[in-house]
PDB file of C-alpha atoms in Angstrom:
ATOM      1  CA  UNK A   1       0.158   0.030  -0.088  1.00  0.00           C
ATOM      2  CA  UNK A   2       2.989   2.361   0.981  1.00  0.00           C
ATOM      3  CA  UNK A   3       4.131   1.928  -2.654  1.00  0.00           C
ATOM      4  CA  UNK A   4       0.894   2.436  -4.174  1.00  0.00           C
ATOM      5  CA  UNK A   5       0.133   5.799  -1.996  1.00  0.00           C
ATOM      6  CA  UNK A   6       3.463   7.172  -2.938  1.00  0.00           C
ATOM      7  CA  UNK A   7       3.054   6.523  -7.119  1.00  0.00           C
ATOM      8  CA  UNK A   8      -0.198   8.204  -6.461  1.00  0.00           C
ATOM      9  CA  UNK A   9       1.048  11.000  -4.765  1.00  0.00           C
ATOM     10  CA  UNK A  10       3.808  11.491  -7.457  1.00  0.00           C
ATOM     11  CA  UNK A  11       0.973  11.418 -10.198  1.00  0.00           C
ATOM     12  CA  UNK A  12      -0.787  14.146  -8.254  1.00  0.00           C
ATOM     13  CA  UNK A  13       2.148  16.442  -7.848  1.00  0.00           C
ATOM     14  CA  UNK A  14       2.881  15.966 -11.648  1.00  0.00           C
ATOM     15  CA  UNK A  15      -0.678  17.230 -11.821  1.00  0.00           C
ATOM     16  CA  UNK A  16      -0.332  20.120  -9.738  1.00  0.00           C
ATOM     17  CA  UNK A  17       2.847  21.480 -11.418  1.00  0.00           C
ATOM     18  CA  UNK A  18       3.089  22.892 -14.443  1.00  0.00           C
ATOM     19  CA  UNK A  19       6.697  23.526 -16.034  1.00  0.00           C
ATOM     20  CA  UNK A  20       5.750  27.790 -16.318  1.00  0.00           C
ATOM     21  CA  UNK A  21       3.386  29.595 -14.707  1.00  0.00           C
ATOM     22  CA  UNK A  22       1.215  30.399 -17.366  1.00  0.00           C
ATOM     23  CA  UNK A  23       0.897  26.653 -18.240  1.00  0.00           C
ATOM     24  CA  UNK A  24      -0.029  25.908 -14.345  1.00  0.00           C
ATOM     25  CA  UNK A  25      -3.394  24.751 -14.359  1.00  0.00           C
ATOM     26  CA  UNK A  26      -5.078  23.811 -10.992  1.00  0.00           C
ATOM     27  CA  UNK A  27      -7.768  20.891 -10.924  1.00  0.00           C
ATOM     28  CA  UNK A  28     -11.013  21.938  -9.306  1.00  0.00           C
ATOM     29  CA  UNK A  29     -10.931  21.343  -5.162  1.00  0.00           C
ATOM     30  CA  UNK A  30     -13.235  18.464  -5.214  1.00  0.00           C
ATOM     31  CA  UNK A  31     -10.506  16.976  -7.656  1.00  0.00           C
ATOM     32  CA  UNK A  32      -7.438  17.748  -5.589  1.00  0.00           C
ATOM     33  CA  UNK A  33      -9.358  16.350  -2.566  1.00  0.00           C
ATOM     34  CA  UNK A  34     -10.409  13.236  -3.898  1.00  0.00           C
ATOM     35  CA  UNK A  35      -6.973  12.652  -5.598  1.00  0.00           C
ATOM     36  CA  UNK A  36      -5.405  11.778  -2.312  1.00  0.00           C
ATOM     37  CA  UNK A  37      -8.086  10.116  -0.424  1.00  0.00           C
ATOM     38  CA  UNK A  38      -8.467   6.103  -1.014  1.00  0.00           C
ATOM     39  CA  UNK A  39     -11.707   4.516  -2.287  1.00  0.00           C
ATOM     40  CA  UNK A  40     -14.308   4.987   0.725  1.00  0.00           C
ATOM     41  CA  UNK A  41     -12.145   6.926   2.867  1.00  0.00           C
ATOM     42  CA  UNK A  42     -12.610  10.834   4.062  1.00  0.00           C
ATOM     43  CA  UNK A  43     -11.726  13.540   1.905  1.00  0.00           C
ATOM     44  CA  UNK A  44      -8.244  15.441   2.135  1.00  0.00           C
ATOM     45  CA  UNK A  45      -8.499  19.102   2.443  1.00  0.00           C
ATOM     46  CA  UNK A  46      -4.983  21.426   1.115  1.00  0.00           C
ATOM     47  CA  UNK A  47      -3.944  23.778   3.289  1.00  0.00           C
ATOM     48  CA  UNK A  48      -0.168  24.337   1.787  1.00  0.00           C
ATOM     49  CA  UNK A  49       1.129  24.306  -1.761  1.00  0.00           C
ATOM     50  CA  UNK A  50       4.384  24.769  -2.689  1.00  0.00           C
ATOM     51  CA  UNK A  51       6.311  23.597  -5.625  1.00  0.00           C
ATOM     52  CA  UNK A  52       8.292  20.924  -3.373  1.00  0.00           C
ATOM     53  CA  UNK A  53       6.213  20.731  -0.530  1.00  0.00           C
ATOM     54  CA  UNK A  54       2.311  20.040  -0.301  1.00  0.00           C
ATOM     55  CA  UNK A  55       0.041  19.788   2.965  1.00  0.00           C
ATOM     56  CA  UNK A  56      -3.131  18.383   3.349  1.00  0.00           C
ATOM     57  CA  UNK A  57      -5.351  17.414   6.303  1.00  0.00           C
ATOM     58  CA  UNK A  58      -8.726  15.573   7.443  1.00  0.00           C
ATOM     59  CA  UNK A  59     -10.980  15.257  10.581  1.00  0.00           C
ATOM     60  CA  UNK A  60     -10.379  12.662  12.603  1.00  0.00           C
ATOM     61  CA  UNK A  61     -14.136  11.319  13.041  1.00  0.00           C
ATOM     62  CA  UNK A  62     -15.175  11.777  16.361  1.00  0.00           C
ATOM     63  CA  UNK A  63     -12.480  14.042  17.730  1.00  0.00           C
ATOM     64  CA  UNK A  64     -11.673  17.786  17.225  1.00  0.00           C
ATOM     65  CA  UNK A  65      -8.405  16.479  15.730  1.00  0.00           C
ATOM     66  CA  UNK A  66      -6.992  16.425  12.484  1.00  0.00           C
ATOM     67  CA  UNK A  67      -4.379  13.922  10.462  1.00  0.00           C
ATOM     68  CA  UNK A  68      -1.790  15.140   8.260  1.00  0.00           C
ATOM     69  CA  UNK A  69      -0.234  14.367   4.805  1.00  0.00           C
ATOM     70  CA  UNK A  70       2.672  15.892   3.562  1.00  0.00           C
ATOM     71  CA  UNK A  71       4.018  15.089   0.246  1.00  0.00           C
ATOM     72  CA  UNK A  72       7.469  16.799  -0.906  1.00  0.00           C
ATOM     73  CA  UNK A  73      10.568  16.583  -2.946  1.00  0.00           C
ATOM     74  CA  UNK A  74      14.441  17.137  -2.078  1.00  0.00           C
ATOM     75  CA  UNK A  75      16.768  17.322  -5.334  1.00  0.00           C
ATOM     76  CA  UNK A  76      20.012  18.054  -3.472  1.00  0.00           C
ATOM     77  CA  UNK A  77      20.168  15.341  -0.520  1.00  0.00           C
ATOM     78  CA  UNK A  78      20.525  11.553  -0.796  1.00  0.00           C
ATOM     79  CA  UNK A  79      17.514   9.171   0.323  1.00  0.00           C
ATOM     80  CA  UNK A  80      19.814   7.326   2.815  1.00  0.00           C
ATOM     81  CA  UNK A  81      21.289  10.658   4.255  1.00  0.00           C
ATOM     82  CA  UNK A  82      17.584  11.589   4.793  1.00  0.00           C
ATOM     83  CA  UNK A  83      16.440   8.580   6.207  1.00  0.00           C
ATOM     84  CA  UNK A  84      19.519   8.498   8.379  1.00  0.00           C
ATOM     85  CA  UNK A  85      18.625  11.721   9.482  1.00  0.00           C
ATOM     86  CA  UNK A  86      14.794  10.688  10.751  1.00  0.00           C
ATOM     87  CA  UNK A  87      16.609   7.802  12.833  1.00  0.00           C
ATOM     88  CA  UNK A  88      19.745   9.626  14.495  1.00  0.00           C
ATOM     89  CA  UNK A  89      18.177  10.234  18.029  1.00  0.00           C
ATOM     90  CA  UNK A  90      21.701  11.923  19.023  1.00  0.00           C
ATOM     91  CA  UNK A  91      22.076  13.913  15.779  1.00  0.00           C
ATOM     92  CA  UNK A  92      18.312  15.402  16.324  1.00  0.00           C
ATOM     93  CA  UNK A  93      19.533  16.499  19.903  1.00  0.00           C
ATOM     94  CA  UNK A  94      21.916  18.824  18.233  1.00  0.00           C
ATOM     95  CA  UNK A  95      19.520  20.228  15.694  1.00  0.00           C
ATOM     96  CA  UNK A  96      16.124  21.047  17.434  1.00  0.00           C
ATOM     97  CA  UNK A  97      16.190  23.009  19.781  1.00  0.00           C
ATOM     98  CA  UNK A  98      12.686  22.010  21.160  1.00  0.00           C
ATOM     99  CA  UNK A  99      14.144  18.629  22.214  1.00  0.00           C
ATOM    100  CA  UNK A 100      14.436  18.167  26.105  1.00  0.00           C
ATOM    101  CA  UNK A 101      15.038  14.862  26.262  1.00  0.00           C
ATOM    102  CA  UNK A 102      15.389  11.903  23.394  1.00  0.00           C
ATOM    103  CA  UNK A 103      16.030   8.376  24.237  1.00  0.00           C
ATOM    104  CA  UNK A 104      16.116   5.085  22.840  1.00  0.00           C
ATOM    105  CA  UNK A 105      14.494   3.089  25.795  1.00  0.00           C
ATOM    106  CA  UNK A 106      14.919  -0.716  24.207  1.00  0.00           C
ATOM    107  CA  UNK A 107      15.809  -2.094  21.004  1.00  0.00           C
ATOM    108  CA  UNK A 108      14.712  -5.631  19.660  1.00  0.00           C
ATOM    109  CA  UNK A 109      17.849  -6.829  17.124  1.00  0.00           C
ATOM    110  CA  UNK A 110      15.155  -9.553  15.589  1.00  0.00           C
ATOM    111  CA  UNK A 111      12.574  -6.887  14.156  1.00  0.00           C
ATOM    112  CA  UNK A 112      14.843  -3.799  14.341  1.00  0.00           C
ATOM    113  CA  UNK A 113      12.108  -2.165  16.394  1.00  0.00           C
ATOM    114  CA  UNK A 114      12.792   0.649  18.946  1.00  0.00           C
ATOM    115  CA  UNK A 115      11.047   2.048  21.663  1.00  0.00           C
ATOM    116  CA  UNK A 116      11.722   5.990  22.116  1.00  0.00           C
ATOM    117  CA  UNK A 117      11.096   8.435  24.637  1.00  0.00           C
ATOM    118  CA  UNK A 118      10.810  11.817  23.508  1.00  0.00           C
ATOM    119  CA  UNK A 119      10.262  14.967  25.302  1.00  0.00           C
ATOM    120  CA  UNK A 120       9.507  18.484  23.870  1.00  0.00           C
ATOM    121  CA  UNK A 121       8.861  21.935  24.534  1.00  0.00           C
ATOM    122  CA  UNK A 122       5.223  23.198  23.675  1.00  0.00           C
ATOM    123  CA  UNK A 123       4.563  27.287  23.445  1.00  0.00           C
ATOM    124  CA  UNK A 124       3.909  28.804  27.111  1.00  0.00           C
ATOM    125  CA  UNK A 125       2.562  28.428  29.318  1.00  0.00           C
ATOM    126  CA  UNK A 126       1.464  24.944  28.234  1.00  0.00           C
ATOM    127  CA  UNK A 127       3.577  21.672  29.813  1.00  0.00           C
ATOM    128  CA  UNK A 128       5.712  20.340  27.858  1.00  0.00           C
ATOM    129  CA  UNK A 129       4.737  17.311  26.144  1.00  0.00           C
ATOM    130  CA  UNK A 130       6.134  13.437  26.134  1.00  0.00           C
ATOM    131  CA  UNK A 131       5.795  10.737  24.001  1.00  0.00           C
ATOM    132  CA  UNK A 132       6.713   7.114  24.151  1.00  0.00           C
ATOM    133  CA  UNK A 133       6.647   5.389  20.951  1.00  0.00           C
ATOM    134  CA  UNK A 134       7.667   2.440  19.115  1.00  0.00           C
ATOM    135  CA  UNK A 135       8.997   3.008  15.564  1.00  0.00           C
ATOM    136  CA  UNK A 136      10.198   0.487  13.074  1.00  0.00           C
ATOM    137  CA  UNK A 137      12.042   1.007   9.728  1.00  0.00           C
ATOM    138  CA  UNK A 138      12.963  -1.149   6.558  1.00  0.00           C
ATOM    139  CA  UNK A 139      14.591  -0.467   3.280  1.00  0.00           C
ATOM    140  CA  UNK A 140      12.247  -2.248   0.429  1.00  0.00           C
ATOM    141  CA  UNK A 141      14.990  -2.749  -2.595  1.00  0.00           C
ATOM    142  CA  UNK A 142      12.306  -4.616  -4.394  1.00  0.00           C
ATOM    143  CA  UNK A 143       9.736  -1.738  -4.670  1.00  0.00           C
ATOM    144  CA  UNK A 144      12.696   0.767  -4.188  1.00  0.00           C
ATOM    145  CA  UNK A 145      11.411   2.531  -1.327  1.00  0.00           C
ATOM    146  CA  UNK A 146      12.512   3.298   2.579  1.00  0.00           C
ATOM    147  CA  UNK A 147       9.413   3.044   5.367  1.00  0.00           C
ATOM    148  CA  UNK A 148       9.491   4.324   8.765  1.00  0.00           C
ATOM    149  CA  UNK A 149       6.695   3.750  10.758  1.00  0.00           C
ATOM    150  CA  UNK A 150       5.789   4.995  14.587  1.00  0.00           C
ATOM    151  CA  UNK A 151       3.157   4.833  16.806  1.00  0.00           C
ATOM    152  CA  UNK A 152       2.537   5.456  21.057  1.00  0.00           C
ATOM    153  CA  UNK A 153       2.976   2.693  23.023  1.00  0.00           C
ATOM    154  CA  UNK A 154       3.195   2.085  27.048  1.00  0.00           C
ATOM    155  CA  UNK A 155       6.386   0.921  28.399  1.00  0.00           C
ATOM    156  CA  UNK A 156       7.104   0.044  32.081  1.00  0.00           C
ATOM    157  CA  UNK A 157      10.473   1.871  31.905  1.00  0.00           C
ATOM    158  CA  UNK A 158       8.517   5.009  31.305  1.00  0.00           C
ATOM    159  CA  UNK A 159       6.069   5.968  33.945  1.00  0.00           C
ATOM    160  CA  UNK A 160       4.491   9.413  33.428  1.00  0.00           C
ATOM    161  CA  UNK A 161       5.942  12.325  34.988  1.00  0.00           C
ATOM    162  CA  UNK A 162       4.102  15.127  36.403  1.00  0.00           C
ATOM    163  CA  UNK A 163       6.440  17.687  34.660  1.00  0.00           C
ATOM    164  CA  UNK A 164       4.969  16.747  31.468  1.00  0.00           C
ATOM    165  CA  UNK A 165       1.753  15.824  29.470  1.00  0.00           C
ATOM    166  CA  UNK A 166       1.791  12.201  28.006  1.00  0.00           C
ATOM    167  CA  UNK A 167       0.886  11.633  24.723  1.00  0.00           C
ATOM    168  CA  UNK A 168      -1.133   8.590  24.233  1.00  0.00           C
ATOM    169  CA  UNK A 169      -2.294   8.737  20.809  1.00  0.00           C
ATOM    170  CA  UNK A 170       0.333   9.494  18.115  1.00  0.00           C
ATOM    171  CA  UNK A 171       1.266   7.769  15.104  1.00  0.00           C
ATOM    172  CA  UNK A 172       3.480   8.356  11.540  1.00  0.00           C
ATOM    173  CA  UNK A 173       4.427   6.898   8.631  1.00  0.00           C
ATOM    174  CA  UNK A 174       7.148   8.060   6.261  1.00  0.00           C
ATOM    175  CA  UNK A 175       7.527   6.557   2.770  1.00  0.00           C
ATOM    176  CA  UNK A 176      10.642   7.651   0.856  1.00  0.00           C
ATOM    177  CA  UNK A 177      11.062   6.909  -2.796  1.00  0.00           C
ATOM    178  CA  UNK A 178      14.594   7.815  -4.654  1.00  0.00           C
ATOM    179  CA  UNK A 179      14.459   9.565  -7.833  1.00  0.00           C
ATOM    180  CA  UNK A 180      17.271   7.206  -9.126  1.00  0.00           C
ATOM    181  CA  UNK A 181      19.021   5.296  -6.321  1.00  0.00           C
ATOM    182  CA  UNK A 182      19.303   5.311  -2.339  1.00  0.00           C
ATOM    183  CA  UNK A 183      22.805   6.846  -2.885  1.00  0.00           C
ATOM    184  CA  UNK A 184      22.127   9.281  -5.142  1.00  0.00           C
ATOM    185  CA  UNK A 185      20.614  12.744  -4.901  1.00  0.00           C
ATOM    186  CA  UNK A 186      16.868  13.505  -5.000  1.00  0.00           C
ATOM    187  CA  UNK A 187      13.829  11.219  -3.870  1.00  0.00           C
ATOM    188  CA  UNK A 188      10.054  12.254  -3.337  1.00  0.00           C
ATOM    189  CA  UNK A 189       8.826  11.607   0.601  1.00  0.00           C
ATOM    190  CA  UNK A 190       5.046  11.176   2.009  1.00  0.00           C
ATOM    191  CA  UNK A 191       4.624  11.340   5.681  1.00  0.00           C
ATOM    192  CA  UNK A 192       1.157  10.745   6.943  1.00  0.00           C
ATOM    193  CA  UNK A 193       0.735  11.931  10.692  1.00  0.00           C
ATOM    194  CA  UNK A 194      -1.777  12.581  13.531  1.00  0.00           C
ATOM    195  CA  UNK A 195      -1.444  13.164  17.502  1.00  0.00           C
ATOM    196  CA  UNK A 196      -3.451  14.314  20.265  1.00  0.00           C
ATOM    197  CA  UNK A 197      -0.997  16.672  22.178  1.00  0.00           C
ATOM    198  CA  UNK A 198      -4.191  17.320  24.220  1.00  0.00           C
ATOM    199  CA  UNK A 199      -3.921  20.933  23.843  1.00  0.00           C
ATOM    200  CA  UNK A 200      -7.250  23.410  23.889  1.00  0.00           C
ATOM    201  CA  UNK A 201      -6.352  25.562  20.828  1.00  0.00           C
ATOM    202  CA  UNK A 202      -9.344  25.926  18.655  1.00  0.00           C
ATOM    203  CA  UNK A 203      -9.298  24.678  15.012  1.00  0.00           C
ATOM    204  CA  UNK A 204      -8.403  28.492  13.461  1.00  0.00           C
ATOM    205  CA  UNK A 205      -5.234  28.590  15.865  1.00  0.00           C
ATOM    206  CA  UNK A 206      -4.143  24.874  15.094  1.00  0.00           C
ATOM    207  CA  UNK A 207      -4.665  25.889  11.347  1.00  0.00           C
ATOM    208  CA  UNK A 208      -2.659  28.763  11.657  1.00  0.00           C
ATOM    209  CA  UNK A 209       0.202  27.169  13.359  1.00  0.00           C
ATOM    210  CA  UNK A 210       0.432  24.116  10.983  1.00  0.00           C
ATOM    211  CA  UNK A 211       0.102  26.654   7.926  1.00  0.00           C
ATOM    212  CA  UNK A 212       2.929  29.123   8.906  1.00  0.00           C
ATOM    213  CA  UNK A 213       5.291  25.984   9.400  1.00  0.00           C
TER     214      UNK A 213
END
């Protein structure tokens, strides 16, 4: 399914982009939403559209929350470099100023799964949030894909801390497809993501934060 979704998004990206502004012809909103929704699923709403970065969202039924989908491209980085940065918790501590803690709690060498504890700053005056999640990754040479999947779990080594708000609902899936090979510059990526950070922001505030980066 990951391979099919990535191919679908690449086709949509080529539709949404023209070789020049005069050739750019945008589909109607209904076609745009249906283009990124699987049959029988709720449609997506595009909220950011740039040449190498597109962002959609859709409501999660029965909640005030959204699920997000990002499709993007890089031309000056190899897929393997990008993939390794996603996995490197020590490097993230250096480039992500919001990280308070980021530790691998447990590894399963048989499956390659890891349990991560991540504590991140939230805007004042809110408490910082902490996540405990399992992630698993694979390099699919047959389909020329890299896949990284994460979801929230409970772990006895990481009880709740009164200093933080525990995020119990979280899942993400990232798919990376090289333009050529894993070690040559250029790739597309598709990220599908949702969580419940237990904030009381109204929807228009969340929309503004997402669309502004």
